[in-house]
Amino acid sequence: MAGAEADDRTQDDENGGGESTLTVLIAGGANLAIGVLKLVAALFTGSAAMFAEAAHSGADTATEGLLLTALRRSARRADRRHPFGYGKERFFWSLIAAVSIFVSGAVFAIYEGISTMVGEENEQTLAWVAYAVLGASFLLEGASWLQAVRQVRNEAAAENVGFRSWLRTTDDPTVKTVFFEDSAALLGLLLAFGGVGLHQLTGSAFWDGLASLLIGLMLAGVAYVLGRTNKGLLIGRQADRKLVFAMRDRLTERAEVEAVVDLLTMMLGTDSVLVCARLDFADTLGAADVERACVEIDAQLRAEFPDLEEIFLEPVPRNDETVRARVLERYGRTFTTPDV
């Protein structure tokens, strides 16, 4: 079963992300079509909210291009220059996508909103065009959002975690980006609808500008959340705690291992983990026995945990004060404690 999961993951990597690619392509196609419609509506109506939404969709379309780049480049195999692979490229390009959302969408929308609120009154024309475009956009954006939700639910179910928990801990920033992007887009459409409607009812462009400002602030918030996520992954985030605990338990079950002194993990990419285990082997083992045990432990861990890409095993005495001090400084307790 573990081997099958590993084969599936490898196949997905070679295809540039599998279902993630489909989710990004659907979102990109929808955003491109929506962006054109919104721009036409903005030119006809002169609505600041519609201009903000056109910029929003333009930023989202650029983001999908960056996410496709992330999926393709991160799937490259390890080589001499990058022996741990290119998995973190997915985190880098997703971070650039978050910056794109802020610069291309949020900044323009905030500027357009403030300038409309404090500037001269602009007459709104052909409001029905804006309503029609917003309605069509909501349908297209909704289809993309449903695909993102479907993938998040499938991924969460496969990992036996909740929807929100998966979004908070996932190491696949592409799907998370599309989900937040599309959620913000749907909310932005409602804000734009409200801005256009209140402008039409009151005759004041203030409401149109306020809608644009709120859209910009919302995009800035989304960009911050996504940027923070990808920053953590780029710096080198620990693997999921469930995986860490499970590996610790398997190591302590080995007859050759008297204690797990330290267990370091880092995400090398989506579904790709580096692990370094410092183990106190039984004193009765000879050098050849330790070497044989390391080979067997490596094989066991890879068979049970397909996400493990690189495994390093280091024999260390448990009473080494230097290593113990580092572990205590990092975790506040040793790995012999069940709830590290």
mmCIF file of C-alpha atoms in Angstrom:
data_model
loop_
_atom_site.group_PDB
_atom_site.id
_atom_site.type_symbol
_atom_site.label_atom_id
_atom_site.label_comp_id
_atom_site.label_asym_id
_atom_site.label_seq_id
_atom_site.Cartn_x
_atom_site.Cartn_y
_atom_site.Cartn_z
ATOM 1 C CA MET A 1 0.000 0.000 0.000
ATOM 2 C CA ALA A 2 2.790 2.384 0.923
ATOM 3 C CA GLY A 3 4.596 1.525 -2.309
ATOM 4 C CA ALA A 4 1.446 2.282 -4.312
ATOM 5 C CA GLU A 5 1.106 5.639 -2.598
ATOM 6 C CA ALA A 6 4.729 6.414 -3.386
ATOM 7 C CA ASP A 7 4.195 5.474 -7.045
ATOM 8 C CA ASP A 8 1.113 7.714 -7.220
ATOM 9 C CA ARG A 9 3.027 10.595 -5.694
ATOM 10 C CA THR A 10 5.914 10.136 -8.134
ATOM 11 C CA GLN A 11 3.516 10.047 -11.067
ATOM 12 C CA ASP A 12 1.809 13.228 -9.869
ATOM 13 C CA ASP A 13 5.193 14.934 -9.510
ATOM 14 C CA GLU A 14 6.190 13.972 -13.036
ATOM 15 C CA ASN A 15 2.904 15.352 -14.335
ATOM 16 C CA GLY A 16 3.593 18.675 -12.654
ATOM 17 C CA GLY A 17 1.263 18.277 -9.695
ATOM 18 C CA GLY A 18 -1.594 16.044 -10.902
ATOM 19 C CA GLU A 19 -4.918 17.369 -9.604
ATOM 20 C CA SER A 20 -3.241 20.575 -8.456
ATOM 21 C CA THR A 21 -2.462 21.386 -12.088
ATOM 22 C CA LEU A 22 -6.107 20.838 -13.058
ATOM 23 C CA THR A 23 -7.272 23.108 -10.239
ATOM 24 C CA VAL A 24 -4.863 25.861 -11.296
ATOM 25 C CA LEU A 25 -5.787 25.555 -14.992
ATOM 26 C CA ILE A 26 -9.514 25.826 -14.257
ATOM 27 C CA ALA A 27 -8.898 28.858 -12.047
ATOM 28 C CA GLY A 28 -6.641 30.487 -14.642
ATOM 29 C CA GLY A 29 -9.118 30.028 -17.496
ATOM 30 C CA ALA A 30 -11.995 31.339 -15.405
ATOM 31 C CA ASN A 31 -10.030 34.377 -14.202
ATOM 32 C CA LEU A 32 -8.907 35.313 -17.719
ATOM 33 C CA ALA A 33 -12.461 35.256 -19.039
ATOM 34 C CA ILE A 34 -13.772 37.097 -15.987
ATOM 35 C CA GLY A 35 -11.061 39.742 -16.189
ATOM 36 C CA VAL A 36 -11.968 40.627 -19.769
ATOM 37 C CA LEU A 37 -15.669 40.880 -18.894
ATOM 38 C CA LYS A 38 -14.984 43.076 -15.864
ATOM 39 C CA LEU A 39 -12.722 45.424 -17.829
ATOM 40 C CA VAL A 40 -15.390 45.874 -20.497
ATOM 41 C CA ALA A 41 -18.000 46.546 -17.808
ATOM 42 C CA ALA A 42 -15.679 49.014 -16.051
ATOM 43 C CA LEU A 43 -15.096 50.959 -19.271
ATOM 44 C CA PHE A 44 -18.837 51.118 -19.975
ATOM 45 C CA THR A 45 -19.949 52.026 -16.461
ATOM 46 C CA GLY A 46 -16.993 54.006 -15.082
ATOM 47 C CA SER A 47 -17.371 52.076 -11.811
ATOM 48 C CA ALA A 48 -14.355 52.137 -9.471
ATOM 49 C CA ALA A 49 -15.451 48.818 -7.986
ATOM 50 C CA MET A 50 -15.524 47.262 -11.452
ATOM 51 C CA PHE A 51 -12.055 48.626 -12.237
ATOM 52 C CA ALA A 52 -10.873 47.169 -8.922
ATOM 53 C CA GLU A 53 -12.438 43.823 -9.786
ATOM 54 C CA ALA A 54 -10.823 43.888 -13.245
ATOM 55 C CA ALA A 55 -7.441 44.442 -11.568
ATOM 56 C CA HIS A 56 -8.306 41.675 -9.103
ATOM 57 C CA SER A 57 -8.955 39.200 -11.909
ATOM 58 C CA GLY A 58 -5.847 40.338 -13.755
ATOM 59 C CA ALA A 59 -3.777 39.679 -10.635
ATOM 60 C CA ASP A 60 -5.443 36.282 -10.200
ATOM 61 C CA THR A 61 -4.680 35.328 -13.807
ATOM 62 C CA ALA A 62 -1.023 36.266 -13.338
ATOM 63 C CA THR A 63 -1.039 34.273 -10.110
ATOM 64 C CA GLU A 64 -2.243 31.130 -11.896
ATOM 65 C CA GLY A 65 0.631 31.491 -14.364
ATOM 66 C CA LEU A 66 3.066 31.679 -11.469
ATOM 67 C CA LEU A 67 1.469 28.656 -9.818
ATOM 68 C CA LEU A 68 1.792 26.632 -13.031
ATOM 69 C CA THR A 69 5.467 27.608 -13.099
ATOM 70 C CA ALA A 70 5.719 26.429 -9.492
ATOM 71 C CA LEU A 71 4.196 23.049 -10.307
ATOM 72 C CA ARG A 72 6.402 22.442 -13.343
ATOM 73 C CA ARG A 73 9.720 23.579 -11.911
ATOM 74 C CA SER A 74 9.270 21.880 -8.546
ATOM 75 C CA ALA A 75 8.750 18.513 -10.275
ATOM 76 C CA ARG A 76 12.337 18.387 -11.573
ATOM 77 C CA ARG A 77 14.476 15.605 -10.166
ATOM 78 C CA ALA A 78 17.502 16.149 -7.951
ATOM 79 C CA ASP A 79 20.827 16.722 -9.708
ATOM 80 C CA ARG A 80 24.429 17.573 -8.883
ATOM 81 C CA ARG A 81 23.735 21.263 -8.206
ATOM 82 C CA HIS A 82 20.574 20.592 -6.195
ATOM 83 C CA PRO A 83 21.032 17.194 -4.525
ATOM 84 C CA PHE A 84 17.865 17.636 -2.437
ATOM 85 C CA GLY A 85 15.765 18.404 -5.503
ATOM 86 C CA TYR A 86 13.739 21.408 -6.602
ATOM 87 C CA GLY A 87 10.674 20.918 -4.418
ATOM 88 C CA LYS A 88 11.028 24.302 -2.714
ATOM 89 C CA GLU A 89 10.534 26.048 -6.055
ATOM 90 C CA ARG A 90 6.829 25.476 -5.475
ATOM 91 C CA PHE A 91 7.096 27.512 -2.270
ATOM 92 C CA PHE A 92 9.138 30.268 -3.956
ATOM 93 C CA TRP A 93 6.826 30.807 -6.918
ATOM 94 C CA SER A 94 3.788 30.625 -4.649
ATOM 95 C CA LEU A 95 5.376 33.385 -2.548
ATOM 96 C CA ILE A 96 5.847 35.467 -5.715
ATOM 97 C CA ALA A 97 2.171 34.794 -6.500
ATOM 98 C CA ALA A 98 1.200 36.220 -3.106
ATOM 99 C CA VAL A 99 3.276 39.328 -3.836
ATOM 100 C CA SER A 100 1.539 39.580 -7.230
ATOM 101 C CA ILE A 101 -1.873 39.535 -5.561
ATOM 102 C CA PHE A 102 -0.817 42.418 -3.325
ATOM 103 C CA VAL A 103 0.966 44.584 -5.907
ATOM 104 C CA SER A 104 -1.269 43.990 -8.932
ATOM 105 C CA GLY A 105 -4.613 43.699 -7.177
ATOM 106 C CA ALA A 106 -4.645 45.184 -3.684
ATOM 107 C CA VAL A 107 -2.607 48.340 -4.323
ATOM 108 C CA PHE A 108 -4.583 49.276 -7.442
ATOM 109 C CA ALA A 109 -7.947 48.597 -5.801
ATOM 110 C CA ILE A 110 -7.055 50.641 -2.698
ATOM 111 C CA TYR A 111 -5.799 53.543 -4.828
ATOM 112 C CA GLU A 112 -8.876 53.455 -7.062
ATOM 113 C CA GLY A 113 -11.172 53.334 -4.051
ATOM 114 C CA ILE A 114 -9.585 56.249 -2.195
ATOM 115 C CA SER A 115 -9.350 58.420 -5.304
ATOM 116 C CA THR A 116 -13.035 57.800 -6.048
ATOM 117 C CA MET A 117 -14.120 58.520 -2.457
ATOM 118 C CA VAL A 118 -12.238 61.824 -2.178
ATOM 119 C CA GLY A 119 -12.361 62.894 -5.827
ATOM 120 C CA GLU A 120 -15.049 64.462 -7.958
ATOM 121 C CA GLU A 121 -18.350 62.705 -8.407
ATOM 122 C CA ASN A 122 -18.473 60.467 -11.492
ATOM 123 C CA GLU A 123 -21.759 59.640 -13.096
ATOM 124 C CA GLN A 124 -22.505 55.949 -13.345
ATOM 125 C CA THR A 125 -23.786 54.702 -16.690
ATOM 126 C CA LEU A 126 -25.184 51.401 -17.908
ATOM 127 C CA ALA A 127 -25.318 49.832 -14.465
ATOM 128 C CA TRP A 128 -27.088 46.818 -15.930
ATOM 129 C CA VAL A 129 -23.860 45.912 -17.758
ATOM 130 C CA ALA A 130 -22.049 45.726 -14.421
ATOM 131 C CA TYR A 131 -24.805 43.570 -12.926
ATOM 132 C CA ALA A 132 -24.728 41.172 -15.886
ATOM 133 C CA VAL A 133 -20.952 40.851 -15.797
ATOM 134 C CA LEU A 134 -20.919 40.369 -12.012
ATOM 135 C CA GLY A 135 -23.529 37.619 -12.302
ATOM 136 C CA ALA A 136 -21.637 35.801 -15.063
ATOM 137 C CA SER A 137 -18.382 36.231 -13.153
ATOM 138 C CA PHE A 138 -19.940 34.752 -10.026
ATOM 139 C CA LEU A 139 -20.915 31.616 -11.950
ATOM 140 C CA LEU A 140 -17.471 31.187 -13.516
ATOM 141 C CA GLU A 141 -15.651 31.961 -10.279
ATOM 142 C CA GLY A 142 -17.978 29.616 -8.409
ATOM 143 C CA ALA A 143 -17.058 26.735 -10.715
ATOM 144 C CA SER A 144 -13.362 27.325 -10.046
ATOM 145 C CA TRP A 145 -14.009 27.648 -6.300
ATOM 146 C CA LEU A 146 -15.924 24.362 -6.226
ATOM 147 C CA GLN A 147 -12.981 22.569 -7.877
ATOM 148 C CA ALA A 148 -10.623 24.011 -5.257
ATOM 149 C CA VAL A 149 -12.985 23.013 -2.432
ATOM 150 C CA ARG A 150 -13.314 19.510 -3.857
ATOM 151 C CA GLN A 151 -9.538 19.053 -3.919
ATOM 152 C CA VAL A 152 -9.099 20.453 -0.408
ATOM 153 C CA ARG A 153 -11.758 18.063 0.902
ATOM 154 C CA ASN A 154 -10.163 15.097 -0.871
ATOM 155 C CA GLU A 155 -6.701 15.980 0.428
ATOM 156 C CA ALA A 156 -8.018 16.524 3.956
ATOM 157 C CA ALA A 157 -9.898 13.209 3.904
ATOM 158 C CA ALA A 158 -6.803 11.371 2.637
ATOM 159 C CA GLU A 159 -4.776 12.773 5.546
ATOM 160 C CA ASN A 160 -7.647 12.233 8.019
ATOM 161 C CA VAL A 161 -7.764 15.880 9.097
ATOM 162 C CA GLY A 162 -10.418 18.578 9.028
ATOM 163 C CA PHE A 163 -10.923 21.111 6.225
ATOM 164 C CA ARG A 164 -9.527 24.052 8.201
ATOM 165 C CA SER A 165 -6.731 21.992 9.704
ATOM 166 C CA TRP A 166 -5.559 20.962 6.231
ATOM 167 C CA LEU A 167 -5.514 24.570 5.044
ATOM 168 C CA ARG A 168 -3.509 25.554 8.118
ATOM 169 C CA THR A 169 -0.891 22.781 7.862
ATOM 170 C CA THR A 170 -0.727 21.848 4.163
ATOM 171 C CA ASP A 171 2.601 21.792 2.356
ATOM 172 C CA ASP A 172 0.901 22.331 -1.048
ATOM 173 C CA PRO A 173 0.645 26.132 -1.370
ATOM 174 C CA THR A 174 -0.776 25.996 -4.897
ATOM 175 C CA VAL A 175 -4.149 24.565 -3.894
ATOM 176 C CA LYS A 176 -4.308 26.802 -0.820
ATOM 177 C CA THR A 177 -3.583 29.830 -3.004
ATOM 178 C CA VAL A 178 -6.350 28.968 -5.475
ATOM 179 C CA PHE A 179 -8.836 28.355 -2.661
ATOM 180 C CA PHE A 180 -8.135 31.670 -0.915
ATOM 181 C CA GLU A 181 -7.959 33.462 -4.243
ATOM 182 C CA ASP A 182 -11.351 32.189 -5.396
ATOM 183 C CA SER A 183 -12.933 32.762 -1.982
ATOM 184 C CA ALA A 184 -11.710 36.366 -2.061
ATOM 185 C CA ALA A 185 -12.957 36.694 -5.630
ATOM 186 C CA LEU A 186 -16.489 35.622 -4.709
ATOM 187 C CA LEU A 187 -16.552 38.018 -1.764
ATOM 188 C CA GLY A 188 -15.120 40.748 -3.984
ATOM 189 C CA LEU A 189 -17.935 40.248 -6.482
ATOM 190 C CA LEU A 190 -20.502 40.715 -3.730
ATOM 191 C CA LEU A 191 -18.748 43.893 -2.589
ATOM 192 C CA ALA A 192 -18.661 45.198 -6.148
ATOM 193 C CA PHE A 193 -22.348 44.389 -6.578
ATOM 194 C CA GLY A 194 -23.114 46.315 -3.396
ATOM 195 C CA GLY A 195 -20.966 49.263 -4.472
ATOM 196 C CA VAL A 196 -22.571 49.517 -7.904
ATOM 197 C CA GLY A 197 -26.051 49.125 -6.432
ATOM 198 C CA LEU A 198 -25.597 51.777 -3.720
ATOM 199 C CA HIS A 199 -24.083 54.166 -6.255
ATOM 200 C CA GLN A 200 -27.132 53.696 -8.448
ATOM 201 C CA LEU A 201 -29.562 54.130 -5.538
ATOM 202 C CA THR A 202 -27.898 57.137 -3.879
ATOM 203 C CA GLY A 203 -26.223 58.788 -6.833
ATOM 204 C CA SER A 204 -23.025 59.005 -4.766
ATOM 205 C CA ALA A 205 -19.775 57.458 -6.011
ATOM 206 C CA PHE A 206 -18.614 57.197 -2.388
ATOM 207 C CA TRP A 207 -20.127 53.721 -2.085
ATOM 208 C CA ASP A 208 -18.483 52.580 -5.295
ATOM 209 C CA GLY A 209 -15.126 53.785 -3.994
ATOM 210 C CA LEU A 210 -15.718 52.191 -0.597
ATOM 211 C CA ALA A 211 -16.380 48.828 -2.277
ATOM 212 C CA SER A 212 -13.120 49.187 -4.195
ATOM 213 C CA LEU A 213 -11.241 50.048 -0.996
ATOM 214 C CA LEU A 214 -12.687 47.019 0.819
ATOM 215 C CA ILE A 215 -11.749 44.761 -2.100
ATOM 216 C CA GLY A 216 -8.184 46.059 -1.920
ATOM 217 C CA LEU A 217 -7.951 45.526 1.836
ATOM 218 C CA MET A 218 -9.323 42.008 1.452
ATOM 219 C CA LEU A 219 -6.724 41.205 -1.212
ATOM 220 C CA ALA A 220 -3.977 42.594 0.993
ATOM 221 C CA GLY A 221 -5.136 40.265 3.788
ATOM 222 C CA VAL A 222 -5.140 37.239 1.477
ATOM 223 C CA ALA A 223 -1.672 38.145 0.186
ATOM 224 C CA TYR A 224 -0.387 38.391 3.776
ATOM 225 C CA VAL A 225 -1.776 34.984 4.777
ATOM 226 C CA LEU A 226 -0.364 33.273 1.689
ATOM 227 C CA GLY A 227 2.964 35.071 1.966
ATOM 228 C CA ARG A 228 3.360 34.032 5.600
ATOM 229 C CA THR A 229 2.606 30.397 4.729
ATOM 230 C CA ASN A 230 5.177 30.251 1.948
ATOM 231 C CA LYS A 231 7.788 32.112 3.989
ATOM 232 C CA GLY A 232 7.571 29.402 6.648
ATOM 233 C CA LEU A 233 7.959 26.640 4.062
ATOM 234 C CA LEU A 234 10.909 28.354 2.387
ATOM 235 C CA ILE A 235 12.722 28.875 5.678
ATOM 236 C CA GLY A 236 12.399 25.161 6.427
ATOM 237 C CA ARG A 237 9.287 24.049 8.287
ATOM 238 C CA GLN A 238 9.117 20.889 10.361
ATOM 239 C CA ALA A 239 7.134 17.984 8.913
ATOM 240 C CA ASP A 240 3.632 17.319 10.213
ATOM 241 C CA ARG A 241 3.727 16.464 13.916
ATOM 242 C CA LYS A 242 1.769 13.237 13.333
ATOM 243 C CA LEU A 243 4.505 12.059 10.985
ATOM 244 C CA VAL A 244 7.215 13.032 13.476
ATOM 245 C CA PHE A 245 5.474 11.172 16.311
ATOM 246 C CA ALA A 246 4.882 8.091 14.137
ATOM 247 C CA MET A 247 8.549 7.957 13.087
ATOM 248 C CA ARG A 248 9.657 8.341 16.699
ATOM 249 C CA ASP A 249 7.428 5.442 17.741
ATOM 250 C CA ARG A 250 8.737 3.186 14.960
ATOM 251 C CA LEU A 251 12.326 3.980 15.894
ATOM 252 C CA THR A 252 11.792 3.288 19.592
ATOM 253 C CA GLU A 253 10.186 -0.058 18.721
ATOM 254 C CA ARG A 254 13.425 -1.273 17.144
ATOM 255 C CA ALA A 255 15.330 -3.690 19.398
ATOM 256 C CA GLU A 256 18.647 -2.164 18.336
ATOM 257 C CA VAL A 257 17.614 1.357 19.426
ATOM 258 C CA GLU A 258 17.736 2.193 23.128
ATOM 259 C CA ALA A 259 16.612 5.820 22.730
ATOM 260 C CA VAL A 260 15.719 8.415 20.121
ATOM 261 C CA VAL A 261 18.000 11.283 21.107
ATOM 262 C CA ASP A 262 16.937 13.781 18.418
ATOM 263 C CA LEU A 263 14.652 13.802 15.386
ATOM 264 C CA LEU A 264 15.016 16.639 12.887
ATOM 265 C CA THR A 265 12.661 17.028 9.934
ATOM 266 C CA MET A 266 12.269 19.612 7.181
ATOM 267 C CA MET A 267 9.922 19.995 4.224
ATOM 268 C CA LEU A 268 11.927 19.734 0.978
ATOM 269 C CA GLY A 269 8.805 20.246 -1.106
ATOM 270 C CA THR A 270 5.201 19.137 -1.286
ATOM 271 C CA ASP A 271 5.001 15.565 0.088
ATOM 272 C CA SER A 272 8.784 15.494 0.396
ATOM 273 C CA VAL A 273 10.487 15.323 3.795
ATOM 274 C CA LEU A 274 14.095 15.219 4.966
ATOM 275 C CA VAL A 275 14.663 13.463 8.304
ATOM 276 C CA CYS A 276 17.757 13.240 10.469
ATOM 277 C CA ALA A 277 17.484 10.841 13.418
ATOM 278 C CA ARG A 278 20.099 10.740 16.163
ATOM 279 C CA LEU A 279 19.831 7.354 17.831
ATOM 280 C CA ASP A 280 21.421 5.712 20.842
ATOM 281 C CA PHE A 281 22.078 2.144 19.700
ATOM 282 C CA ALA A 282 22.503 -0.753 22.139
ATOM 283 C CA ASP A 283 26.050 -0.986 23.443
ATOM 284 C CA THR A 284 26.139 -4.705 22.643
ATOM 285 C CA LEU A 285 26.064 -3.983 18.899
ATOM 286 C CA GLY A 286 29.256 -3.956 16.892
ATOM 287 C CA ALA A 287 30.030 -1.588 14.031
ATOM 288 C CA ALA A 288 28.718 -4.044 11.432
ATOM 289 C CA ASP A 289 25.517 -4.550 13.454
ATOM 290 C CA VAL A 290 24.912 -0.791 13.588
ATOM 291 C CA GLU A 291 25.457 -0.477 9.835
ATOM 292 C CA ARG A 292 23.032 -3.336 9.187
ATOM 293 C CA ALA A 293 20.456 -1.803 11.543
ATOM 294 C CA CYS A 294 20.715 1.565 9.777
ATOM 295 C CA VAL A 295 20.014 -0.071 6.411
ATOM 296 C CA GLU A 296 16.988 -1.918 7.806
ATOM 297 C CA ILE A 297 15.636 1.173 9.582
ATOM 298 C CA ASP A 298 15.967 3.222 6.407
ATOM 299 C CA ALA A 299 14.037 0.621 4.413
ATOM 300 C CA GLN A 300 11.330 0.322 7.086
ATOM 301 C CA LEU A 301 10.762 4.073 7.324
ATOM 302 C CA ARG A 302 10.606 4.512 3.541
ATOM 303 C CA ALA A 303 8.125 1.648 3.203
ATOM 304 C CA GLU A 304 5.797 3.015 5.881
ATOM 305 C CA PHE A 305 6.163 6.756 5.185
ATOM 306 C CA PRO A 306 6.281 7.458 1.411
ATOM 307 C CA ASP A 307 6.829 11.192 1.961
ATOM 308 C CA LEU A 308 10.352 10.586 3.268
ATOM 309 C CA GLU A 309 12.776 11.708 0.571
ATOM 310 C CA GLU A 310 16.100 11.701 2.441
ATOM 311 C CA ILE A 311 16.906 9.828 5.675
ATOM 312 C CA PHE A 312 20.022 10.349 7.756
ATOM 313 C CA LEU A 313 20.707 8.144 10.791
ATOM 314 C CA GLU A 314 23.408 9.172 13.262
ATOM 315 C CA PRO A 315 24.577 7.067 16.248
ATOM 316 C CA VAL A 316 24.727 9.350 19.296
ATOM 317 C CA PRO A 317 24.998 8.454 23.021
ATOM 318 C CA ARG A 318 21.911 9.598 24.898
ATOM 319 C CA ASN A 319 23.993 11.035 27.746
ATOM 320 C CA ASP A 320 25.833 13.465 25.449
ATOM 321 C CA GLU A 321 25.211 16.800 27.183
ATOM 322 C CA THR A 322 25.794 18.932 24.087
ATOM 323 C CA VAL A 323 23.167 17.102 22.014
ATOM 324 C CA ARG A 324 20.765 16.962 24.955
ATOM 325 C CA ALA A 325 21.093 20.718 25.514
ATOM 326 C CA ARG A 326 20.282 21.413 21.850
ATOM 327 C CA VAL A 327 17.213 19.175 21.977
ATOM 328 C CA LEU A 328 15.954 20.821 25.168
ATOM 329 C CA GLU A 329 16.533 24.281 23.709
ATOM 330 C CA ARG A 330 14.626 23.394 20.530
ATOM 331 C CA TYR A 331 11.693 21.396 21.946
ATOM 332 C CA GLY A 332 11.722 22.070 25.681
ATOM 333 C CA ARG A 333 11.907 18.332 26.396
ATOM 334 C CA THR A 334 13.547 15.152 25.141
ATOM 335 C CA PHE A 335 12.151 12.647 22.658
ATOM 336 C CA THR A 336 11.669 10.068 25.383
ATOM 337 C CA THR A 337 8.648 12.089 26.527
ATOM 338 C CA PRO A 338 5.498 10.762 24.770
ATOM 339 C CA ASP A 339 4.007 14.172 23.850
ATOM 340 C CA VAL A 340 7.061 15.974 22.449
#
